[in-house]
Amino acid sequence: MEGPSEMGLIGENFDAGLMGRMRDDEYESRSGSDNFDGVSGDDQDGGDDQPQRKKRYHRHTPHQIQELESFFKECPHPDEKQRLDLSKRLGLENKQVKFWFQNRRTQMKTQLERHENIMLRQENDKLRAENSLMKEAMSNPVCNSCGGPAIPGQISFEEHQIRIENARLKDELNRICALANKFLGKPISSMTGPMALPTSNSGLELGIGRNGLGGSSTLGTPLPMGLDLGDGVLGTQTAMPGIRPSLGLMGNEVQLERSMLIDLALAAMEELLKMTQAESPLWIKSLDGEKEVFNHEEYARLFSPCIGPKPTAYVTEATRETGIVIINSLALVETLMDANRWAEMFPSMIARAINLDVISNGVGGTRNGALQVMHAEVQLLSPLVPVRQVRFIRFCKQHAEGVWAVVDVSIDIGHDAANAQPFMSCRRLPSGCIVQDMPNGYSKVTWLEHWDYDESGVHQLYRPLLSSGVGFGAHRWIATLQRQCECLAILMSSSISSDDHTALSQAGRRSMLKLAQRMTSNFCSGVCASSARKWDMLHIGTLGDDMKVMTRKNVDDPGEPPGIVLSAATSVWMPVSRQRVFDFLRDERLRSEWDILSNGGPMQEMVHIAKGQGHGNCVSLLRANAVNANDSSMLILQETWMDASCSVVVYAPVDVQSLNVVMSGGDSAYVALLPSGFAILPDGHCNNNSSSCNGTMQKGGGGEDRGGSLLTVGFQILVNSLPTAKLTVESVDTVNNLISCTIQKIKGALRVA
């Protein structure tokens, strides 16, 4: 939304001196690095009645300016602790740092306002000139045939089209002025000529809906906004929040594309609200009331396809789930609207996420009306299920105090459908969540997942899981969100759990957890083959289609050993429950029955860092053969967790010296490790008296599901310490035999044929 200074420029003539003042921006930026000792920009504007006092004037050194500018790019609003750290590091007083950031933000805002004003003035002058030419041509009509004066009433086709366009622009301007008059509280003259809509008005449109109708899908005249929807990724994220990359001239096609995105966002939001209503006819409850089935016929009757009809051979999955989460609505909305924070909140599900473009950052300093274009890769922890790569818009809207909605919908169907393996051809129909604040910092979250996808790329073993909605369904998002928020609440708590029989400091705990997070992330990338890490696929006919083998050369990544790394993963069905398999694999006393790293004996847990209420959600440090511990220079770092949708056991051998640095609070980025582990999923088959089809068993990690399970085994090993070495068939056979032997040992220990 424009401030008064911006809107006041509408209708004025272009000020040529303003361009000269723009050249002074560099001087003003430098002046932001000069400070009066103890005086902010506001304090300097004292009244006449204040006594004059001498102010000491300080100019920061080039090094101080460089450091402050670098920090400003990352964090324009540092907190007290960050300002104190900066003042100590740069040899400045805390108030000098505070006033520098205040002045720098003021200058940044001024520069942006000036730039937008100049663009508006130029566009306004351009339209005025065109309007004048049209008036002159209409006042002196010329016959196209003879060149003489035209008879009144005879107007060429081109002039007729110009008149229509001019009338449309006037209507558009009047509508915009009405919106601004209503929501800015300031009367805005519509003038006599059309103008281009400032880009920030898109947030106003999205925050209140087209024509002031809230979330209605009733669409008005297309807005003159542009967005490049090429075949590739649009580029990196913008450096400053709220600043969109330059999209060039706003032609008719670009205007239409951006207007279509706004229309699509409003329609998707309306569909999300209807599909998440408690007693919606779109959902049919089972006889026991534990499961909801999507009503495809009712959906087709109520909604027109907002992104086109379903492609041939695609199947549809739609699920919804409601849960109570220990996070407030504002924090969750901010997490969902930031690609990096979104991926960190759902690490086992989001392999990669990028903000491609920001159309609107919202209105009134909030996320209400925020609209952005994103790219994401959604994964299921198995090599037999392709990664879902999707490009979509994400739209956020506040519907009441403490009630927010965030919706996604695909925008580049042709691009997604053209993807080859390992990505699945799919499209994301309106999906998202409704977040409502609850007492004591909790939120009630209703999640909706709605996909169309090509089932032919999915292995037969996992088709029941996906068709039941368990694989990528809403309950999986809710379960992951609950587990992650519970973990964050425990980590932020000042009290230490009684299960944490360790003397680690808070810094040591954080470093250990960060190392475990990187270990699990690398394990997921080795299993799912997303683009988060660079892997080269190996196609070896003797291994069959169930085994995925990949390789990568590491030269300069300190997080893993240098050389050739081989990753192999496969999935098998187990006729035992997920809970039983998980308990067996995470038990350090039974580890010798399947792990060759145990040296044939039980392992001892040396460190235990709880990440949830259940004992299985933790990061542990294991030591093999406790009797000969002094002779061992290798420990096992292990992370285990279980929620209502998935169970994971990931581990990696790490040398003692590196772990000592991490446990002391040191940087974990330089600890080299290669993860291996297991992911256990329900098999998706319904049993009598079991709700395993919709994933409602084992809420919070407890309970017992009676169905079978799908076990994924993944290993990453260093086959040669020289990055230039060649991969041999013997190395591939070795890791293949290791996986096969491990699976057989697990089946034998669980007495599975």
Short mmCIF file of C-alpha atoms in Angstrom, two decimals, residues 575-736:
data_model
loop_
_atom_site.label_atom_id
_atom_site.label_comp_id
_atom_site.label_asym_id
_atom_site.label_seq_id
_atom_site.Cartn_x
_atom_site.Cartn_y
_atom_site.Cartn_z
CA PRO A 575 5.09 -58.40 7.52
CA VAL A 576 5.51 -56.81 10.94
CA SER A 577 4.34 -53.51 12.39
CA ARG A 578 6.23 -50.27 11.96
CA GLN A 579 6.50 -49.89 15.75
CA ARG A 580 8.20 -53.26 16.14
CA VAL A 581 10.76 -52.60 13.41
CA PHE A 582 11.54 -49.15 14.82
CA ASP A 583 12.01 -50.41 18.39
CA PHE A 584 14.35 -53.14 17.19
CA LEU A 585 16.55 -50.87 15.06
CA ARG A 586 16.95 -48.10 17.66
CA ASP A 587 17.76 -50.44 20.56
CA GLU A 588 21.54 -50.18 21.09
CA ARG A 589 21.53 -53.48 23.00
CA LEU A 590 20.32 -55.36 19.89
CA ARG A 591 22.48 -53.50 17.41
CA SER A 592 24.99 -56.32 17.04
CA GLU A 593 22.28 -58.43 15.38
CA TRP A 594 22.39 -56.30 12.22
CA ASP A 595 25.18 -53.64 12.37
CA ILE A 596 28.71 -54.59 11.35
CA LEU A 597 30.00 -51.44 13.09
CA SER A 598 29.03 -52.87 16.47
CA ASN A 599 32.04 -55.22 16.38
CA GLY A 600 29.85 -58.14 17.39
CA GLY A 601 28.76 -56.77 20.75
CA PRO A 602 26.19 -54.44 22.31
CA MET A 603 26.59 -50.69 22.14
CA GLN A 604 26.43 -48.24 25.01
CA GLU A 605 24.59 -44.92 24.84
CA MET A 606 27.00 -42.19 25.98
CA VAL A 607 24.90 -39.09 25.23
CA HIS A 608 21.13 -38.71 24.92
CA ILE A 609 19.51 -35.45 23.77
CA ALA A 610 15.71 -35.61 23.82
CA LYS A 611 13.81 -34.06 20.92
CA GLY A 612 10.29 -35.04 21.95
CA GLN A 613 8.12 -36.55 24.66
CA GLY A 614 8.66 -40.09 23.40
CA HIS A 615 11.92 -41.82 24.24
CA GLY A 616 12.47 -42.67 20.58
CA ASN A 617 12.71 -39.02 19.46
CA CYS A 618 16.30 -38.15 20.29
CA VAL A 619 19.91 -37.68 19.20
CA SER A 620 22.31 -40.19 20.71
CA LEU A 621 26.02 -40.88 20.83
CA LEU A 622 26.83 -44.60 20.87
CA ARG A 623 30.03 -46.43 21.66
CA ALA A 624 30.80 -49.99 20.60
CA ASN A 625 32.31 -52.51 23.03
CA ALA A 626 32.20 -50.41 26.18
CA VAL A 627 34.84 -52.64 27.79
CA ASN A 628 37.47 -51.56 25.26
CA ALA A 629 36.25 -47.98 24.92
CA ASN A 630 39.67 -46.46 25.57
CA ASP A 631 41.05 -48.20 22.51
CA SER A 632 38.33 -46.91 20.20
CA SER A 633 38.64 -43.67 18.29
CA MET A 634 35.23 -43.93 16.59
CA LEU A 635 31.76 -43.19 17.94
CA ILE A 636 28.31 -43.50 16.33
CA LEU A 637 26.12 -40.41 16.03
CA GLN A 638 22.48 -41.46 15.73
CA GLU A 639 19.17 -39.66 15.32
CA THR A 640 15.83 -41.43 15.72
CA TRP A 641 12.29 -40.11 15.54
CA MET A 642 8.79 -41.41 15.06
CA ASP A 643 5.47 -39.72 14.41
CA ALA A 644 2.09 -40.74 13.06
CA SER A 645 3.35 -41.03 9.49
CA CYS A 646 6.97 -42.21 9.47
CA SER A 647 9.84 -43.58 11.58
CA VAL A 648 13.53 -42.90 10.95
CA VAL A 649 16.83 -44.24 12.29
CA VAL A 650 19.90 -42.50 10.85
CA TYR A 651 23.48 -42.96 12.02
CA ALA A 652 27.06 -42.20 10.98
CA PRO A 653 30.48 -43.04 12.42
CA VAL A 654 32.36 -39.94 13.63
CA ASP A 655 35.85 -39.71 15.11
CA VAL A 656 36.15 -38.77 18.77
CA GLN A 657 38.32 -35.70 18.21
CA SER A 658 35.75 -34.04 15.94
CA LEU A 659 32.91 -34.85 18.33
CA ASN A 660 34.78 -33.30 21.25
CA VAL A 661 34.90 -30.01 19.33
CA VAL A 662 31.17 -30.20 18.58
CA MET A 663 30.19 -31.11 22.15
CA SER A 664 32.15 -28.08 23.34
CA GLY A 665 29.94 -25.86 21.17
CA GLY A 666 32.28 -25.70 18.16
CA ASP A 667 31.30 -25.47 14.49
CA SER A 668 29.85 -28.76 13.26
CA ALA A 669 30.12 -27.83 9.56
CA TYR A 670 33.67 -29.21 9.37
CA VAL A 671 32.83 -32.65 10.76
CA ALA A 672 33.03 -35.17 7.91
CA LEU A 673 30.43 -37.93 8.00
CA LEU A 674 28.60 -40.32 5.67
CA PRO A 675 25.11 -41.29 6.90
CA SER A 676 23.32 -44.60 6.68
CA GLY A 677 20.00 -45.62 8.10
CA PHE A 678 16.40 -46.71 7.77
CA ALA A 679 13.01 -45.17 7.05
CA ILE A 680 9.91 -47.15 8.05
CA LEU A 681 6.47 -46.38 6.61
CA PRO A 682 3.09 -48.11 6.92
CA ASP A 683 2.29 -50.26 3.90
CA GLY A 684 -1.02 -48.50 3.17
CA HIS A 685 -3.19 -51.62 3.45
CA CYS A 686 -6.26 -51.45 5.68
CA ASN A 687 -6.83 -54.14 8.28
CA ASN A 688 -9.86 -54.85 10.35
CA ASN A 689 -10.25 -52.49 13.32
CA SER A 690 -7.29 -50.51 12.08
CA SER A 691 -7.16 -46.96 10.79
CA SER A 692 -3.74 -47.34 9.25
CA CYS A 693 -5.08 -46.32 5.86
CA ASN A 694 -5.36 -42.69 6.85
CA GLY A 695 -2.33 -42.68 9.07
CA THR A 696 -4.17 -41.97 12.30
CA MET A 697 -2.42 -44.73 14.24
CA GLN A 698 0.36 -43.96 16.65
CA LYS A 699 -0.55 -40.40 17.40
CA GLY A 700 2.50 -38.83 18.99
CA GLY A 701 4.59 -41.87 18.26
CA GLY A 702 2.68 -44.25 20.49
CA GLY A 703 0.21 -47.02 19.89
CA GLU A 704 0.46 -50.17 17.80
CA ASP A 705 -0.48 -50.47 14.13
CA ARG A 706 -1.44 -53.96 13.07
CA GLY A 707 -0.49 -53.72 9.41
CA GLY A 708 2.78 -54.44 7.69
CA SER A 709 5.49 -51.90 7.04
CA LEU A 710 7.74 -50.68 4.26
CA LEU A 711 11.41 -50.62 5.22
CA THR A 712 13.87 -48.43 3.28
CA VAL A 713 17.58 -49.14 3.78
CA GLY A 714 20.21 -46.65 2.65
CA PHE A 715 24.00 -46.68 2.87
CA GLN A 716 26.60 -44.10 1.86
CA ILE A 717 30.21 -45.31 1.83
CA LEU A 718 33.55 -43.92 0.71
CA VAL A 719 34.85 -46.28 -1.98
CA ASN A 720 38.02 -44.33 -2.79
CA SER A 721 39.70 -41.37 -1.08
CA LEU A 722 40.90 -39.99 -4.43
CA PRO A 723 38.28 -37.88 -6.25
CA THR A 724 39.95 -38.68 -9.58
CA ALA A 725 39.72 -42.44 -9.12
CA LYS A 726 37.39 -44.62 -11.18
CA LEU A 727 34.43 -46.43 -9.68
CA THR A 728 34.77 -50.20 -9.91
CA VAL A 729 32.14 -52.91 -10.20
CA GLU A 730 33.55 -54.49 -7.04
CA SER A 731 32.64 -51.38 -5.05
CA VAL A 732 29.06 -51.52 -6.28
CA ASP A 733 28.84 -55.23 -5.46
CA THR A 734 30.18 -54.53 -1.98
CA VAL A 735 27.52 -52.01 -1.06
CA ASN A 736 24.83 -54.16 -2.68
#
